[in-house]
C-alpha atoms as an extended CHARMM CRD file, in Angstrom:
* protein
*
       156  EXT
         1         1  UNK       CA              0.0000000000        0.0000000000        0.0000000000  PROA      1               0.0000000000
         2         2  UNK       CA              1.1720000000        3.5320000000       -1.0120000000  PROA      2               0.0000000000
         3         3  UNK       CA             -0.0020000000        6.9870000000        0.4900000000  PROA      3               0.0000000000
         4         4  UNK       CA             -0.2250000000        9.3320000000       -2.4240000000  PROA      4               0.0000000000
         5         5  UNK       CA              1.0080000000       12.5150000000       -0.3650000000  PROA      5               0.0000000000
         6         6  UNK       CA              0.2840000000       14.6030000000       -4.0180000000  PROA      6               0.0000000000
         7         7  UNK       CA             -3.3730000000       14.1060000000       -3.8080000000  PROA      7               0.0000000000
         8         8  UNK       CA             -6.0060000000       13.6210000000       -1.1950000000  PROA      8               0.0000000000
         9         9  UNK       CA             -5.7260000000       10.4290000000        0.3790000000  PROA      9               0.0000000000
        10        10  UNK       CA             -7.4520000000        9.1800000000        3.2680000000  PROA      10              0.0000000000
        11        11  UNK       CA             -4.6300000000        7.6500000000        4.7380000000  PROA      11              0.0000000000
        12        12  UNK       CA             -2.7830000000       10.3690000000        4.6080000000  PROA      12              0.0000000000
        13        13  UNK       CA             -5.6840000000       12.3540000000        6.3930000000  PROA      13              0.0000000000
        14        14  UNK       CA             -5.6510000000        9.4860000000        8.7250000000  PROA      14              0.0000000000
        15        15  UNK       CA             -1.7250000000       10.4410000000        9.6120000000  PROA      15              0.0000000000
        16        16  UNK       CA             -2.1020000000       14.1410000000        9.5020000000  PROA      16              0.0000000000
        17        17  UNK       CA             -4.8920000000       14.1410000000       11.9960000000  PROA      17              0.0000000000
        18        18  UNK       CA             -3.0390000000       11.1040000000       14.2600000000  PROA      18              0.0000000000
        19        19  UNK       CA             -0.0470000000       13.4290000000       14.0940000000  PROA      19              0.0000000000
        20        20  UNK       CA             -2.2380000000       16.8220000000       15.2320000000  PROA      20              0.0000000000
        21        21  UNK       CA             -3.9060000000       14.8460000000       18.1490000000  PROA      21              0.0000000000
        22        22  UNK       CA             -0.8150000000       13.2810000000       19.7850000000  PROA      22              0.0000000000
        23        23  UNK       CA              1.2660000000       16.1020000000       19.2230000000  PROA      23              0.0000000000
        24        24  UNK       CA             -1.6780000000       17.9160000000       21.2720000000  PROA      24              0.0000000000
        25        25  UNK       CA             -1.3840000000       15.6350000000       24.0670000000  PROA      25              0.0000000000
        26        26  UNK       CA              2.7430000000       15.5430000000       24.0010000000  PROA      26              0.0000000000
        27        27  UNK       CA              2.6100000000       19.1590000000       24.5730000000  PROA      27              0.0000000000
        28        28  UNK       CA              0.0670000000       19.0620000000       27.2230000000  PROA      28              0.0000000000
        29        29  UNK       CA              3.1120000000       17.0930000000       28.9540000000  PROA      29              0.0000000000
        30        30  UNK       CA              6.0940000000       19.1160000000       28.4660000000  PROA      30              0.0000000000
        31        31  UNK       CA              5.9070000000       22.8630000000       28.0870000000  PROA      31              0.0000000000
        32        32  UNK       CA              8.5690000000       22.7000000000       25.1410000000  PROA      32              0.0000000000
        33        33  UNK       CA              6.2120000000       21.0270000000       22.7000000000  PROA      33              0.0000000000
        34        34  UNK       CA              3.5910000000       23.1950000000       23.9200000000  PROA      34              0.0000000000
        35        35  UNK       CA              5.9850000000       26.4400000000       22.9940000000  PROA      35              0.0000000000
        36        36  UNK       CA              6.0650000000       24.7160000000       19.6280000000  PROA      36              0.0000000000
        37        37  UNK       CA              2.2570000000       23.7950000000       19.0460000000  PROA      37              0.0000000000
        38        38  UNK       CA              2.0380000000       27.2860000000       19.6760000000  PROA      38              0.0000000000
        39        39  UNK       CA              4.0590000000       28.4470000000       15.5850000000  PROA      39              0.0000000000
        40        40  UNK       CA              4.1440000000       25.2780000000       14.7500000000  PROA      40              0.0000000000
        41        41  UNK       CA              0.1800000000       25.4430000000       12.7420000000  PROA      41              0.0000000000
        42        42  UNK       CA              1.5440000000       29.0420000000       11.3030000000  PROA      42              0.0000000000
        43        43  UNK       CA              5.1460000000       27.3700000000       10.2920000000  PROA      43              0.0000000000
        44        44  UNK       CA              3.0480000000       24.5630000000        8.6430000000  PROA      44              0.0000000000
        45        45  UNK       CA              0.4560000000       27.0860000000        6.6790000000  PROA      45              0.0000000000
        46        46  UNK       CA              3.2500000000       29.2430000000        5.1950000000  PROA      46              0.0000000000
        47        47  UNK       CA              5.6580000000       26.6650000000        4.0720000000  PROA      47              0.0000000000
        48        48  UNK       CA              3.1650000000       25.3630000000        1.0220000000  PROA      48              0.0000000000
        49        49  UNK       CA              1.8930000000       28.9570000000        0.7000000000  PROA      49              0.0000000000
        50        50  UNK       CA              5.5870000000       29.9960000000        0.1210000000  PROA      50              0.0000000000
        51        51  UNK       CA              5.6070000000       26.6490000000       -2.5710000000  PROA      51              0.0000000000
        52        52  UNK       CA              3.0670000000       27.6380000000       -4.4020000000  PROA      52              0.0000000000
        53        53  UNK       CA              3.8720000000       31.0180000000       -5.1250000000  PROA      53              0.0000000000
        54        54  UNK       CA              8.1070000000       30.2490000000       -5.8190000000  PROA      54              0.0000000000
        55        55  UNK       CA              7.6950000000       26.7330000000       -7.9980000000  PROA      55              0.0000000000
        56        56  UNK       CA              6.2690000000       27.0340000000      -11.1150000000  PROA      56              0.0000000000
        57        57  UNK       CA              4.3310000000       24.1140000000      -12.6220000000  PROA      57              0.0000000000
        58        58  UNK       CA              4.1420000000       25.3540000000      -16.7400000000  PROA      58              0.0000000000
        59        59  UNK       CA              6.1470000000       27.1720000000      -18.7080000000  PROA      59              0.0000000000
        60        60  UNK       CA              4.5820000000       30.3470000000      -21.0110000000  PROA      60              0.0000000000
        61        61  UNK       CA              6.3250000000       30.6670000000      -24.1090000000  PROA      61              0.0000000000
        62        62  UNK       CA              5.6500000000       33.5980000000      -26.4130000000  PROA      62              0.0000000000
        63        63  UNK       CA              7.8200000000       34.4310000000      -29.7520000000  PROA      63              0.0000000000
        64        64  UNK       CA              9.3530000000       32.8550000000      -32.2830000000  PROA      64              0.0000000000
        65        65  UNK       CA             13.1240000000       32.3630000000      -33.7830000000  PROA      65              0.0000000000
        66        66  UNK       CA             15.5640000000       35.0980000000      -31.5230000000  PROA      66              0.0000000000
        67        67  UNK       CA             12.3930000000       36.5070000000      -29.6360000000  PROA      67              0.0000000000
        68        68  UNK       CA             11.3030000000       33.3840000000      -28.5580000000  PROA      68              0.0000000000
        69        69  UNK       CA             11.1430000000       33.4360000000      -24.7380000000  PROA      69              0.0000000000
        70        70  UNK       CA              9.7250000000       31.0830000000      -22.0330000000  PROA      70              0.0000000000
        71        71  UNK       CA              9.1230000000       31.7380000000      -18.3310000000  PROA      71              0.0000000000
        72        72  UNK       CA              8.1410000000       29.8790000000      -15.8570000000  PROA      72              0.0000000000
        73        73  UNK       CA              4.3460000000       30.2750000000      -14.3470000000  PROA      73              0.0000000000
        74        74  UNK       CA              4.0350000000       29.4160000000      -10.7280000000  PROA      74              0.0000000000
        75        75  UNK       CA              1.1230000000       27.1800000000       -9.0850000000  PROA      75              0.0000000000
        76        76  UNK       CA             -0.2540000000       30.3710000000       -7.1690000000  PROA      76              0.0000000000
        77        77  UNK       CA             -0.5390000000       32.5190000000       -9.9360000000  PROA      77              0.0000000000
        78        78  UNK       CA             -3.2980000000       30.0570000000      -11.3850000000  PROA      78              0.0000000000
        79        79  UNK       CA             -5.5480000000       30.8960000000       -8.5150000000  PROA      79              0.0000000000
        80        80  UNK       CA             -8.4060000000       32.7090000000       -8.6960000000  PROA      80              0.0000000000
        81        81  UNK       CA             -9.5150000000       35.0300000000       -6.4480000000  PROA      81              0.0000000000
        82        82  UNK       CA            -11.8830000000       32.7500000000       -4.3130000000  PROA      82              0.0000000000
        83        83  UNK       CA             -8.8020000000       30.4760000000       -3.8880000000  PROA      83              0.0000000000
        84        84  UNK       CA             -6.7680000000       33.2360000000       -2.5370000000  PROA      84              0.0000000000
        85        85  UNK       CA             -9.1420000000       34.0700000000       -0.6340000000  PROA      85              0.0000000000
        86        86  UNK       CA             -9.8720000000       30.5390000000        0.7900000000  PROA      86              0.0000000000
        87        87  UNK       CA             -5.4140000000       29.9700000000        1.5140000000  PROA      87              0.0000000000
        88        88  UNK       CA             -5.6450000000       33.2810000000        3.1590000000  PROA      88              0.0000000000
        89        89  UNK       CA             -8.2530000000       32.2940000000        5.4160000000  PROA      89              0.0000000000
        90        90  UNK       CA             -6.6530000000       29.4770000000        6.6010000000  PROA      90              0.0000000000
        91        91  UNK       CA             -3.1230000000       30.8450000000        7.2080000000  PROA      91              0.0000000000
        92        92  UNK       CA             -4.8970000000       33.5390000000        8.9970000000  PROA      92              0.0000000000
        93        93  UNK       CA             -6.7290000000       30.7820000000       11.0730000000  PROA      93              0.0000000000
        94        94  UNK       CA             -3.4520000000       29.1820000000       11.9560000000  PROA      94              0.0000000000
        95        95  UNK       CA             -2.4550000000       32.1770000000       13.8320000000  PROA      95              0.0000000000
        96        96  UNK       CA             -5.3170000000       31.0530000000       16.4840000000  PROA      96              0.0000000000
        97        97  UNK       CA             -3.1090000000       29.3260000000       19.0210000000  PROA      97              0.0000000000
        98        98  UNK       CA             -1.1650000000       32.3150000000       19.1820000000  PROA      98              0.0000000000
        99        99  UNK       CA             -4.0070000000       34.4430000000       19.8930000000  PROA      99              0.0000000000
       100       100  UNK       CA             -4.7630000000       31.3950000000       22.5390000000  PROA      100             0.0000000000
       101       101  UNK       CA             -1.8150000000       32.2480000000       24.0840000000  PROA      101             0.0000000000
       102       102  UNK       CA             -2.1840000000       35.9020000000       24.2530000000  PROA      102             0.0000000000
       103       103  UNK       CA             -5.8580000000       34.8360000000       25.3110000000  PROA      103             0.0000000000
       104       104  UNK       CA             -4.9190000000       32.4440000000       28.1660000000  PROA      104             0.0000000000
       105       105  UNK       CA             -7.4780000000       30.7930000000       26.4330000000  PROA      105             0.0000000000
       106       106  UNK       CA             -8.4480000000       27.3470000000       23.7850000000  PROA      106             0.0000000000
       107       107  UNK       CA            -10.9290000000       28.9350000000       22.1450000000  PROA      107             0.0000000000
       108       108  UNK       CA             -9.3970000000       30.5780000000       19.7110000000  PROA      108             0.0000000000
       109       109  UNK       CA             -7.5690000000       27.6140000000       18.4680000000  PROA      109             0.0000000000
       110       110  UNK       CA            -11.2060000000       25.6550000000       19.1400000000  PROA      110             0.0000000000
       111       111  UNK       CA            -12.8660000000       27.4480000000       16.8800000000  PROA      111             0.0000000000
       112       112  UNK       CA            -10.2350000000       27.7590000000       14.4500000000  PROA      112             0.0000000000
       113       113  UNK       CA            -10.0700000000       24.1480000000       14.5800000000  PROA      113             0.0000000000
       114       114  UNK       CA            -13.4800000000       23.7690000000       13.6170000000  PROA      114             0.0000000000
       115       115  UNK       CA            -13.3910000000       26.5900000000       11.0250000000  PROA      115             0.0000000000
       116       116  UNK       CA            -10.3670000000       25.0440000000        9.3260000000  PROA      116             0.0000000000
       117       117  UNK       CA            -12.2300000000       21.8240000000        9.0660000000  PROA      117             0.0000000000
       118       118  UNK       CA            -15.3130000000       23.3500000000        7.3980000000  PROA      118             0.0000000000
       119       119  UNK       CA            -13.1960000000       25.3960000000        5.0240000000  PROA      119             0.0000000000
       120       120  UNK       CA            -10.5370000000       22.3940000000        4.0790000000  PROA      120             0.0000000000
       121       121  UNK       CA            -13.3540000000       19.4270000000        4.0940000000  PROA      121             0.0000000000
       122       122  UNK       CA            -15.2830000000       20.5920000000        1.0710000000  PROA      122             0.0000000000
       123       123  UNK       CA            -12.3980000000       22.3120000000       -0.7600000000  PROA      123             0.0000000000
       124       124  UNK       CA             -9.8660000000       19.2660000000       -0.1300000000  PROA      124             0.0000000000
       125       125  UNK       CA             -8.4280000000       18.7340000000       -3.8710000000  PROA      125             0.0000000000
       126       126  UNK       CA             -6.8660000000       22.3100000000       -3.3570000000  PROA      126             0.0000000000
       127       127  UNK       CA             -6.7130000000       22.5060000000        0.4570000000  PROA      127             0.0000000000
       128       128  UNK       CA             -4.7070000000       19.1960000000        1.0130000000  PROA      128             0.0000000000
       129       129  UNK       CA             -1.1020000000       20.8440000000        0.9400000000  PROA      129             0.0000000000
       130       130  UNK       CA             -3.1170000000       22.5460000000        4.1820000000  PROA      130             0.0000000000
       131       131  UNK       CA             -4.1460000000       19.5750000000        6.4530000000  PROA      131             0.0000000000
       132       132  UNK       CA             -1.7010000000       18.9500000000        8.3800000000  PROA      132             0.0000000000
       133       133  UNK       CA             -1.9140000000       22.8160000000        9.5740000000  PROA      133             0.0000000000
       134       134  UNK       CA             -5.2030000000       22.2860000000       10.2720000000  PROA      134             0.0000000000
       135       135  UNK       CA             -4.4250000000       19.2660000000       12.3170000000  PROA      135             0.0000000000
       136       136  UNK       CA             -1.8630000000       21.0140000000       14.5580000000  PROA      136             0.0000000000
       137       137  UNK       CA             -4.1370000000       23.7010000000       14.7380000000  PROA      137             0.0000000000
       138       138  UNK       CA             -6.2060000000       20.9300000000       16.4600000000  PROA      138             0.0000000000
       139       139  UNK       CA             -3.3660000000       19.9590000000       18.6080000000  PROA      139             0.0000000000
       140       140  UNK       CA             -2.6780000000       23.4580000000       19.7980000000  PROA      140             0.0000000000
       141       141  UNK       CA             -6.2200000000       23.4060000000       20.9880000000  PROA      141             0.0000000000
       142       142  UNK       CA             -5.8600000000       19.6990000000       22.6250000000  PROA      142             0.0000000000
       143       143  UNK       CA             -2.6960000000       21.3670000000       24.3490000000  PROA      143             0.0000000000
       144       144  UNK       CA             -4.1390000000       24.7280000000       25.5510000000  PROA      144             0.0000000000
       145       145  UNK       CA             -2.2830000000       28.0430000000       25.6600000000  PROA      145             0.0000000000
       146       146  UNK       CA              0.9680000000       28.4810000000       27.2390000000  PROA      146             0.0000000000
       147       147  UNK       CA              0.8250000000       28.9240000000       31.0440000000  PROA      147             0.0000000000
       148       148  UNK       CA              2.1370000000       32.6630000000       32.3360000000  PROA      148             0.0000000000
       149       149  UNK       CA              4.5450000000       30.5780000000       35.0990000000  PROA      149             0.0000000000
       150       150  UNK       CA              7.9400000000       29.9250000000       34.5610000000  PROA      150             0.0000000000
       151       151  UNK       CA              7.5500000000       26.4700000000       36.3590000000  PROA      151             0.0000000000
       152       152  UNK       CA              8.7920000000       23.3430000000       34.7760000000  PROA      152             0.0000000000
       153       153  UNK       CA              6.1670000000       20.8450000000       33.4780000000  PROA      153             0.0000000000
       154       154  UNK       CA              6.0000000000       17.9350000000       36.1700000000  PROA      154             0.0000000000
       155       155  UNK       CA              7.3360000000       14.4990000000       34.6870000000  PROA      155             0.0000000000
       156       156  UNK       CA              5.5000000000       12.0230000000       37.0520000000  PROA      156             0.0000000000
């Protein structure tokens, strides 16, 4: 069995999520995962974001004989305006635990949890470079915001 991590796969869903959730409950344990689960959703929204726009995925050629020139046409810049839209909203969303922490609170990161699910769900063909920011998103909420003491996390 192969996951196809190029296309929507539920396996790969399956993983993402697996990975959101027990990251979420790793960094309700130790305070240095739970520093990370805080960028971590953000880190993971703007690394395909930054993809999409550098990598091209066609080449334009116009001209012929000495004028003839080709350059490249990146993935982004085949988006429409309802798909900007849509990858803006969800790399806005993954700013939520951050918020959370500024918050003291998980609701932030609940609802953008939830939010990120409706919006990715539906849309998943074109969203799936996105789920696994959506599923830390969903671990930053499992973990809670960062606590204002400078304590160490208990191990036992």
């Amino acid at each position: 069995m192969q996951i196809d991590w190029h296309g929507p796969s539920v396996l790969g869903i399956a993983i993402f999520l697996a990975i959101g959730v027990l990251f979420g409950f790793a960094a309700r344990r130790w305070r240095t995962l739970k520093t990370l689960a805080v960028v971590a959703p953000l880190i993971a929204a703007l690394i395909p974001l930054l993809y999409f726009v550098l990598e091209g995925n066609v080449s334009a050629c116009t001209g012929s004989g000495s004028t003839f020139r080709c350059t490249e046409v990146s993935y982004a810049s085949t988006w429409n305006v309802a798909d900007w839209i849509l990858v803006g909203a969800v790399v806005l969303l993954t700013v939520a635990p951050i918020v959370s922490t500024g918050l003291r609170s998980r609701l932030p990161s609940v609802l953008a949890a939830i939010v990120l699910a409706g919006l990715i769900a539906p849309n998943l063909v074109f969203m799936y470079s996105w789920v696994l920011a959506g599923a830390l998103v969903l671990g930053a909420a499992i973990a809670g915001p960062l606590s204002k003491g400078t304590e160490p996390t208990r191990a036992g």
